[in-house]
PDB file of C-alpha atoms in Angstrom:
ATOM      1  CA  MET A  12       9.188  12.447 -16.043  1.00 56.00           C
ATOM      2  CA  THR A  13       6.155  10.541 -14.834  1.00 77.00           C
ATOM      3  CA  GLN A  14       6.271   9.222 -11.267  1.00 92.00           C
ATOM      4  CA  ILE A  15       4.132   6.174 -12.076  1.00 94.00           C
ATOM      5  CA  ARG A  16       4.824   3.740 -14.898  1.00 95.00           C
ATOM      6  CA  VAL A  17       2.464   0.985 -16.007  1.00 96.00           C
ATOM      7  CA  SER A  18       3.944  -1.741 -18.166  1.00 96.00           C
ATOM      8  CA  GLY A  19       2.827  -5.045 -19.564  1.00 94.00           C
ATOM      9  CA  ALA A  20      -0.341  -6.002 -21.337  1.00 84.00           C
ATOM     10  CA  GLY A  21      -2.857  -8.750 -20.929  1.00 91.00           C
ATOM     11  CA  ALA A  22      -2.842 -11.020 -17.900  1.00 97.00           C
ATOM     12  CA  VAL A  23       0.042  -9.473 -15.938  1.00 98.00           C
ATOM     13  CA  GLN A  24       0.640  -5.741 -15.624  1.00 98.00           C
ATOM     14  CA  THR A  25       3.183  -3.882 -13.521  1.00 98.00           C
ATOM     15  CA  LEU A  26       2.870  -0.582 -11.704  1.00 98.00           C
ATOM     16  CA  THR A  27       6.217   1.010 -10.869  1.00 97.00           C
ATOM     17  CA  LEU A  28       6.660   3.852  -8.381  1.00 97.00           C
ATOM     18  CA  ASP A  29       9.375   5.892 -10.054  1.00 94.00           C
ATOM     19  CA  ARG A  30      10.587   8.660  -7.781  1.00 94.00           C
ATOM     20  CA  PRO A  31      13.826   7.207  -6.394  1.00 92.00           C
ATOM     21  CA  ASP A  32      15.302  10.629  -5.568  1.00 91.00           C
ATOM     22  CA  ARG A  33      12.545  10.979  -2.928  1.00 92.00           C
ATOM     23  CA  ALA A  34      12.588   7.326  -1.810  1.00 94.00           C
ATOM     24  CA  ASN A  35       9.465   6.853  -3.960  1.00 95.00           C
ATOM     25  CA  ALA A  36       7.410   9.020  -1.604  1.00 94.00           C
ATOM     26  CA  TYR A  37       4.035   9.917  -3.039  1.00 93.00           C
ATOM     27  CA  GLY A  38       2.522  13.332  -3.502  1.00 90.00           C
ATOM     28  CA  ALA A  39      -0.354  14.594  -5.598  1.00 89.00           C
ATOM     29  CA  GLU A  40       1.352  13.811  -8.904  1.00 92.00           C
ATOM     30  CA  MET A  41       2.093  10.198  -8.013  1.00 94.00           C
ATOM     31  CA  LEU A  42      -1.418   9.704  -6.629  1.00 94.00           C
ATOM     32  CA  ASP A  43      -2.788  11.118  -9.891  1.00 94.00           C
ATOM     33  CA  GLY A  44      -0.863   8.431 -11.780  1.00 96.00           C
ATOM     34  CA  LEU A  45      -2.020   5.735  -9.384  1.00 97.00           C
ATOM     35  CA  GLU A  46      -5.641   6.805  -9.760  1.00 96.00           C
ATOM     36  CA  GLN A  47      -5.357   6.774 -13.547  1.00 97.00           C
ATOM     37  CA  ALA A  48      -3.958   3.228 -13.465  1.00 97.00           C
ATOM     38  CA  ILE A  49      -6.631   2.010 -11.050  1.00 98.00           C
ATOM     39  CA  ARG A  50      -9.400   3.545 -13.153  1.00 98.00           C
ATOM     40  CA  ALA A  51      -8.140   1.625 -16.196  1.00 97.00           C
ATOM     41  CA  TRP A  52      -7.953  -1.619 -14.189  1.00 97.00           C
ATOM     42  CA  GLU A  53     -11.451  -1.134 -12.814  1.00 98.00           C
ATOM     43  CA  ALA A  54     -12.676  -1.009 -16.422  1.00 97.00           C
ATOM     44  CA  ALA A  55     -10.544  -3.936 -17.631  1.00 96.00           C
ATOM     45  CA  PRO A  56      -8.871  -5.797 -14.741  1.00 97.00           C
ATOM     46  CA  PRO A  57      -5.827  -7.931 -15.552  1.00 97.00           C
ATOM     47  CA  ALA A  58      -5.385 -11.259 -13.784  1.00 98.00           C
ATOM     48  CA  VAL A  59      -2.424  -9.991 -11.752  1.00 98.00           C
ATOM     49  CA  ILE A  60      -0.943  -6.594 -10.894  1.00 98.00           C
ATOM     50  CA  VAL A  61       2.644  -6.340  -9.641  1.00 98.00           C
ATOM     51  CA  VAL A  62       3.414  -3.218  -7.583  1.00 98.00           C
ATOM     52  CA  GLU A  63       7.110  -2.414  -7.453  1.00 98.00           C
ATOM     53  CA  SER A  64       9.366   0.626  -7.254  1.00 96.00           C
ATOM     54  CA  GLY A  65      12.380   2.081  -8.985  1.00 90.00           C
ATOM     55  CA  GLY A  66      15.787   2.328  -7.359  1.00 84.00           C
ATOM     56  CA  GLU A  67      17.235   0.037  -4.726  1.00 81.00           C
ATOM     57  CA  GLY A  68      17.001   1.835  -1.394  1.00 84.00           C
ATOM     58  CA  ALA A  69      13.283   2.062  -0.744  1.00 94.00           C
ATOM     59  CA  PHE A  70       9.995   0.545  -1.801  1.00 97.00           C
ATOM     60  CA  CYS A  71       8.094   3.661  -0.721  1.00 97.00           C
ATOM     61  CA  ALA A  72       8.681   6.220   2.019  1.00 95.00           C
ATOM     62  CA  GLY A  73       4.989   7.074   2.277  1.00 93.00           C
ATOM     63  CA  ALA A  74       3.479  10.513   1.809  1.00 91.00           C
ATOM     64  CA  ASP A  75       5.796  13.347   0.811  1.00 88.00           C
ATOM     65  CA  GLN A  76       6.238  15.210   4.093  1.00 78.00           C
ATOM     66  CA  ARG A  77       6.580  18.617   2.432  1.00 76.00           C
ATOM     67  CA  GLU A  78       3.228  18.254   0.684  1.00 70.00           C
ATOM     68  CA  MET A  79       1.525  16.614   3.651  1.00 66.00           C
ATOM     69  CA  GLY A  80       2.663  19.322   6.043  1.00 62.00           C
ATOM     70  CA  GLU A  81       1.190  22.006   3.802  1.00 60.00           C
ATOM     71  CA  THR A  82      -2.105  20.114   3.578  1.00 59.00           C
ATOM     72  CA  ARG A  83      -2.305  19.849   7.350  1.00 58.00           C
ATOM     73  CA  ARG A  84      -1.749  23.575   7.752  1.00 58.00           C
ATOM     74  CA  THR A  85      -4.227  24.696   5.086  1.00 59.00           C
ATOM     75  CA  ASP A  86      -6.954  22.048   5.174  1.00 59.00           C
ATOM     76  CA  PRO A  87      -6.988  19.838   8.261  1.00 56.00           C
ATOM     77  CA  LEU A  88     -10.351  18.326   7.264  1.00 51.00           C
ATOM     78  CA  ALA A  89      -8.741  16.907   4.104  1.00 57.00           C
ATOM     79  CA  ALA A  90      -8.155  13.742   6.119  1.00 52.00           C
ATOM     80  CA  LEU A  91     -11.891  13.076   5.948  1.00 47.00           C
ATOM     81  CA  GLU A  92     -11.380  12.473   2.222  1.00 58.00           C
ATOM     82  CA  LEU A  93      -7.949  10.917   2.638  1.00 77.00           C
ATOM     83  CA  ARG A  94      -6.958  10.236  -0.937  1.00 87.00           C
ATOM     84  CA  SER A  95      -4.230   7.697  -0.278  1.00 90.00           C
ATOM     85  CA  GLN A  96      -6.585   5.541   1.797  1.00 90.00           C
ATOM     86  CA  ARG A  97      -9.299   5.666  -0.832  1.00 93.00           C
ATOM     87  CA  LEU A  98      -6.900   4.777  -3.652  1.00 96.00           C
ATOM     88  CA  PHE A  99      -5.244   1.955  -1.703  1.00 96.00           C
ATOM     89  CA  THR A 100      -8.715   0.590  -0.909  1.00 94.00           C
ATOM     90  CA  ARG A 101      -9.678   0.716  -4.570  1.00 96.00           C
ATOM     91  CA  LEU A 102      -6.486  -1.167  -5.390  1.00 97.00           C
ATOM     92  CA  ALA A 103      -7.229  -3.736  -2.678  1.00 96.00           C
ATOM     93  CA  ARG A 104     -10.756  -4.276  -3.970  1.00 95.00           C
ATOM     94  CA  LEU A 105      -9.873  -4.818  -7.608  1.00 97.00           C
ATOM     95  CA  PRO A 106     -10.738  -8.338  -8.766  1.00 96.00           C
ATOM     96  CA  SER A 107      -7.114  -8.691  -9.861  1.00 98.00           C
ATOM     97  CA  VAL A 108      -4.599 -10.392  -7.578  1.00 98.00           C
ATOM     98  CA  SER A 109      -2.002  -7.815  -6.532  1.00 98.00           C
ATOM     99  CA  VAL A 110       1.595  -8.674  -5.626  1.00 98.00           C
ATOM    100  CA  ALA A 111       3.914  -6.134  -3.965  1.00 98.00           C
ATOM    101  CA  ALA A 112       7.648  -6.503  -4.595  1.00 98.00           C
ATOM    102  CA  VAL A 113       9.307  -4.869  -1.574  1.00 98.00           C
ATOM    103  CA  GLN A 114      13.028  -4.512  -2.178  1.00 94.00           C
ATOM    104  CA  GLY A 115      13.748  -1.890   0.510  1.00 95.00           C
ATOM    105  CA  ALA A 116      12.049   0.178   3.180  1.00 97.00           C
ATOM    106  CA  ALA A 117       8.255   0.341   3.186  1.00 98.00           C
ATOM    107  CA  VAL A 118       7.548   3.182   5.604  1.00 97.00           C
ATOM    108  CA  ALA A 119       4.274   4.804   6.709  1.00 96.00           C
ATOM    109  CA  GLY A 120       2.017   5.031   3.643  1.00 96.00           C
ATOM    110  CA  GLY A 121       4.510   2.895   1.756  1.00 97.00           C
ATOM    111  CA  MET A 122       3.862   0.059   4.176  1.00 98.00           C
ATOM    112  CA  GLU A 123       0.129   0.701   3.864  1.00 97.00           C
ATOM    113  CA  LEU A 124       0.404   0.435   0.069  1.00 98.00           C
ATOM    114  CA  ALA A 125       2.082  -2.958   0.489  1.00 98.00           C
ATOM    115  CA  LEU A 126      -0.653  -3.991   2.942  1.00 98.00           C
ATOM    116  CA  ALA A 127      -3.288  -3.141   0.334  1.00 97.00           C
ATOM    117  CA  CYS A 128      -1.808  -5.779  -1.974  1.00 98.00           C
ATOM    118  CA  ASP A 129      -2.926  -9.391  -1.713  1.00 98.00           C
ATOM    119  CA  LEU A 130       0.596 -10.855  -1.649  1.00 98.00           C
ATOM    120  CA  ARG A 131       4.016  -9.513  -0.710  1.00 98.00           C
ATOM    121  CA  VAL A 132       7.464 -10.648  -1.845  1.00 98.00           C
ATOM    122  CA  GLY A 133      10.389  -9.092   0.003  1.00 98.00           C
ATOM    123  CA  GLY A 134      14.127  -8.897  -0.450  1.00 97.00           C
ATOM    124  CA  PRO A 135      16.777  -9.185   2.270  1.00 97.00           C
ATOM    125  CA  GLY A 136      16.677  -5.391   2.699  1.00 96.00           C
ATOM    126  CA  ALA A 137      12.909  -5.188   3.097  1.00 97.00           C
ATOM    127  CA  ARG A 138      11.782  -3.526   6.302  1.00 97.00           C
ATOM    128  CA  PHE A 139       8.489  -2.169   7.527  1.00 98.00           C
ATOM    129  CA  TRP A 140       7.783   0.742   9.847  1.00 97.00           C
ATOM    130  CA  LEU A 141       4.757   2.843  10.837  1.00 97.00           C
ATOM    131  CA  PRO A 142       6.190   5.937  12.605  1.00 96.00           C
ATOM    132  CA  GLU A 143       3.035   8.068  12.437  1.00 94.00           C
ATOM    133  CA  THR A 144       2.007   8.244  16.104  1.00 94.00           C
ATOM    134  CA  GLY A 145       5.445   9.614  16.932  1.00 94.00           C
ATOM    135  CA  MET A 146       4.665  12.421  14.476  1.00 90.00           C
ATOM    136  CA  GLY A 147       1.273  13.190  15.999  1.00 89.00           C
ATOM    137  CA  ILE A 148      -0.739  11.489  13.248  1.00 88.00           C
ATOM    138  CA  LEU A 149      -2.035   7.999  12.451  1.00 90.00           C
ATOM    139  CA  PRO A 150      -1.355   5.279   9.871  1.00 91.00           C
ATOM    140  CA  ALA A 151      -4.705   6.190   8.339  1.00 87.00           C
ATOM    141  CA  ALA A 152      -4.302   4.811   4.803  1.00 89.00           C
ATOM    142  CA  GLY A 153      -5.559   1.448   6.016  1.00 89.00           C
ATOM    143  CA  GLY A 154      -2.751   0.738   8.478  1.00 92.00           C
ATOM    144  CA  THR A 155      -4.690   0.308  11.699  1.00 91.00           C
ATOM    145  CA  THR A 156      -7.347  -1.708   9.881  1.00 90.00           C
ATOM    146  CA  ARG A 157      -5.332  -4.008   7.616  1.00 94.00           C
ATOM    147  CA  LEU A 158      -2.256  -4.642   9.756  1.00 96.00           C
ATOM    148  CA  ALA A 159      -4.204  -6.015  12.720  1.00 93.00           C
ATOM    149  CA  ARG A 160      -6.196  -8.317  10.432  1.00 92.00           C
ATOM    150  CA  LEU A 161      -3.010  -9.547   8.814  1.00 94.00           C
ATOM    151  CA  ILE A 162      -0.625 -10.155  11.721  1.00 96.00           C
ATOM    152  CA  GLY A 163      -2.886  -9.981  14.776  1.00 96.00           C
ATOM    153  CA  VAL A 164      -3.729  -7.279  17.286  1.00 96.00           C
ATOM    154  CA  SER A 165      -0.758  -7.848  19.594  1.00 97.00           C
ATOM    155  CA  ARG A 166       1.861  -7.525  16.871  1.00 98.00           C
ATOM    156  CA  ALA A 167       0.032  -4.621  15.242  1.00 97.00           C
ATOM    157  CA  LYS A 168       0.160  -2.762  18.561  1.00 97.00           C
ATOM    158  CA  ALA A 169       3.910  -3.366  18.776  1.00 98.00           C
ATOM    159  CA  VAL A 170       4.352  -1.822  15.323  1.00 97.00           C
ATOM    160  CA  ILE A 171       1.881   1.084  15.597  1.00 97.00           C
ATOM    161  CA  LEU A 172       2.066   1.966  19.307  1.00 97.00           C
ATOM    162  CA  GLY A 173       5.534   0.656  20.118  1.00 97.00           C
ATOM    163  CA  GLY A 174       7.279   1.898  16.978  1.00 97.00           C
ATOM    164  CA  LEU A 175       8.697  -1.540  16.197  1.00 97.00           C
ATOM    165  CA  LYS A 176      10.606  -1.745  12.918  1.00 98.00           C
ATOM    166  CA  VAL A 177      10.073  -5.120  11.269  1.00 98.00           C
ATOM    167  CA  GLY A 178      12.930  -6.629   9.272  1.00 98.00           C
ATOM    168  CA  ALA A 179      12.605  -9.062   6.397  1.00 98.00           C
ATOM    169  CA  ALA A 180      13.053 -12.307   8.355  1.00 98.00           C
ATOM    170  CA  GLU A 181      10.595 -11.264  11.064  1.00 98.00           C
ATOM    171  CA  ALA A 182       8.109 -10.064   8.435  1.00 98.00           C
ATOM    172  CA  LEU A 183       8.238 -13.510   6.812  1.00 98.00           C
ATOM    173  CA  ALA A 184       7.723 -15.278  10.136  1.00 98.00           C
ATOM    174  CA  TRP A 185       4.738 -13.048  10.950  1.00 97.00           C
ATOM    175  CA  GLY A 186       3.061 -13.520   7.554  1.00 96.00           C
ATOM    176  CA  LEU A 187       3.612  -9.890   6.611  1.00 97.00           C
ATOM    177  CA  LEU A 188       5.761 -11.216   3.775  1.00 98.00           C
ATOM    178  CA  HIS A 189       4.707 -14.335   1.901  1.00 98.00           C
ATOM    179  CA  ARG A 190       8.096 -14.961   0.305  1.00 98.00           C
ATOM    180  CA  LEU A 191      11.639 -13.764   0.962  1.00 98.00           C
ATOM    181  CA  GLU A 192      13.761 -13.707  -2.193  1.00 98.00           C
ATOM    182  CA  ALA A 193      17.173 -12.381  -3.212  1.00 97.00           C
ATOM    183  CA  GLU A 194      15.582 -10.596  -6.193  1.00 97.00           C
ATOM    184  CA  PRO A 195      12.051  -9.695  -5.092  1.00 97.00           C
ATOM    185  CA  ARG A 196      11.001  -7.932  -8.275  1.00 97.00           C
ATOM    186  CA  ALA A 197      11.980 -10.858 -10.482  1.00 97.00           C
ATOM    187  CA  ALA A 198      10.393 -13.309  -8.026  1.00 98.00           C
ATOM    188  CA  ALA A 199       7.174 -11.286  -7.948  1.00 98.00           C
ATOM    189  CA  GLN A 200       7.014 -11.315 -11.734  1.00 98.00           C
ATOM    190  CA  GLY A 201       7.546 -15.080 -11.831  1.00 98.00           C
ATOM    191  CA  TRP A 202       4.865 -15.653  -9.206  1.00 98.00           C
ATOM    192  CA  ALA A 203       2.512 -13.346 -11.094  1.00 98.00           C
ATOM    193  CA  GLN A 204       2.907 -15.452 -14.231  1.00 98.00           C
ATOM    194  CA  GLU A 205       2.087 -18.598 -12.228  1.00 98.00           C
ATOM    195  CA  ILE A 206      -0.983 -16.957 -10.691  1.00 98.00           C
ATOM    196  CA  ALA A 207      -2.188 -15.742 -14.085  1.00 98.00           C
ATOM    197  CA  ARG A 208      -2.458 -19.352 -15.257  1.00 97.00           C
ATOM    198  CA  ARG A 209      -5.039 -20.159 -12.568  1.00 97.00           C
ATOM    199  CA  ASP A 210      -8.760 -20.078 -13.314  1.00 97.00           C
ATOM    200  CA  PRO A 211      -9.707 -16.353 -13.344  1.00 93.00           C
ATOM    201  CA  PHE A 212     -13.320 -16.828 -12.259  1.00 94.00           C
ATOM    202  CA  ALA A 213     -12.380 -19.054  -9.328  1.00 96.00           C
ATOM    203  CA  GLN A 214      -9.651 -16.584  -8.330  1.00 96.00           C
ATOM    204  CA  ARG A 215     -12.076 -13.670  -8.350  1.00 94.00           C
ATOM    205  CA  LEU A 216     -14.670 -15.493  -6.251  1.00 94.00           C
ATOM    206  CA  ALA A 217     -12.041 -16.690  -3.762  1.00 95.00           C
ATOM    207  CA  LYS A 218     -10.665 -13.190  -3.311  1.00 94.00           C
ATOM    208  CA  GLU A 219     -14.143 -11.733  -2.793  1.00 91.00           C
ATOM    209  CA  LEU A 220     -14.902 -14.295  -0.094  1.00 90.00           C
ATOM    210  CA  ILE A 221     -11.588 -13.807   1.702  1.00 89.00           C
ATOM    211  CA  ASP A 222     -11.931 -10.004   1.686  1.00 88.00           C
ATOM    212  CA  ALA A 223     -15.650  -9.887   2.462  1.00 81.00           C
ATOM    213  CA  ARG A 224     -15.077  -8.908   6.077  1.00 70.00           C
ATOM    214  CA  GLU A 225     -12.954  -5.787   5.488  1.00 66.00           C
ATOM    215  CA  PRO A 226     -14.851  -3.165   7.522  1.00 72.00           C
ATOM    216  CA  ASP A 227     -15.721   0.109   5.790  1.00 74.00           C
ATOM    217  CA  GLY A 228     -16.529   1.580   9.183  1.00 72.00           C
ATOM    218  CA  ALA A 229     -12.995   1.020  10.437  1.00 76.00           C
ATOM    219  CA  LEU A 230     -11.546   2.764   7.383  1.00 78.00           C
ATOM    220  CA  ALA A 231     -13.912   5.706   7.920  1.00 80.00           C
ATOM    221  CA  GLY A 232     -12.814   5.789  11.558  1.00 79.00           C
ATOM    222  CA  GLU A 233      -9.179   6.104  10.466  1.00 79.00           C
ATOM    223  CA  ARG A 234     -10.013   9.143   8.361  1.00 80.00           C
ATOM    224  CA  ALA A 235     -12.056  10.789  11.122  1.00 80.00           C
ATOM    225  CA  ALA A 236      -9.307  10.264  13.705  1.00 77.00           C
ATOM    226  CA  GLU A 237      -6.688  11.670  11.325  1.00 75.00           C
ATOM    227  CA  ALA A 238      -8.829  14.769  10.739  1.00 78.00           C
ATOM    228  CA  ILE A 239      -9.004  15.337  14.513  1.00 79.00           C
ATOM    229  CA  LEU A 240      -5.209  15.140  14.732  1.00 77.00           C
ATOM    230  CA  TYR A 241      -4.739  17.467  11.759  1.00 70.00           C
ATOM    231  CA  SER A 242      -7.109  19.998  13.357  1.00 75.00           C
ATOM    232  CA  ARG A 243      -5.265  19.854  16.663  1.00 67.00           C
ATOM    233  CA  ARG A 244      -2.037  20.935  14.960  1.00 57.00           C
ATOM    234  CA  VAL A 245      -3.502  23.942  13.144  1.00 50.00           C
ATOM    235  CA  GLY A 246      -2.387  27.224  14.623  1.00 48.00           C
TER     236      GLY A 246
END
């Protein structure tokens, strides 16, 4: 069974992470599906993309630890071409407006996937956590770059360096979530339909101007730092 499903046609399309038995953690197969979807959207972007996940317990648990551990052991320099970061950045830079529906835990790369979306709708069980530095690695799929821009340096340090877990109400107050809804997936779909009725050319220009300052150098720095940490753990 495929781990990524794309549904809908026309103005609003939905990408569903569908690996609930692994808390929707991503490995090579799921990233393959994500890349295929992004490639299609780069060729013909819809007005709005909703990113959601199957199951109820988790939005996304980040990278599959079994696969990631093997990569670290066999190819520590793989972080220099960190695939998750590159795909999340391609998603972020689509002209489409992206809306994440976070109904459960968004952990590590799962939180970074949500950060790559333009808008985030959360449910009462939504929670965000970046545990990487406690594991001897970094939130290198855009976490150090995008989180600080979104919620400020002080709060980003509390999450990344202090290990703070952010619940739904706090995420809303910080601007990490834009809306808190009882049924986040349904609310995200409704919002997507509203957004799709806005002028597409004006939307595209506005998004380009808002995102114009995202630093490529900072993203490259994340990958380089992660490669150093991977190398340190070899042997």
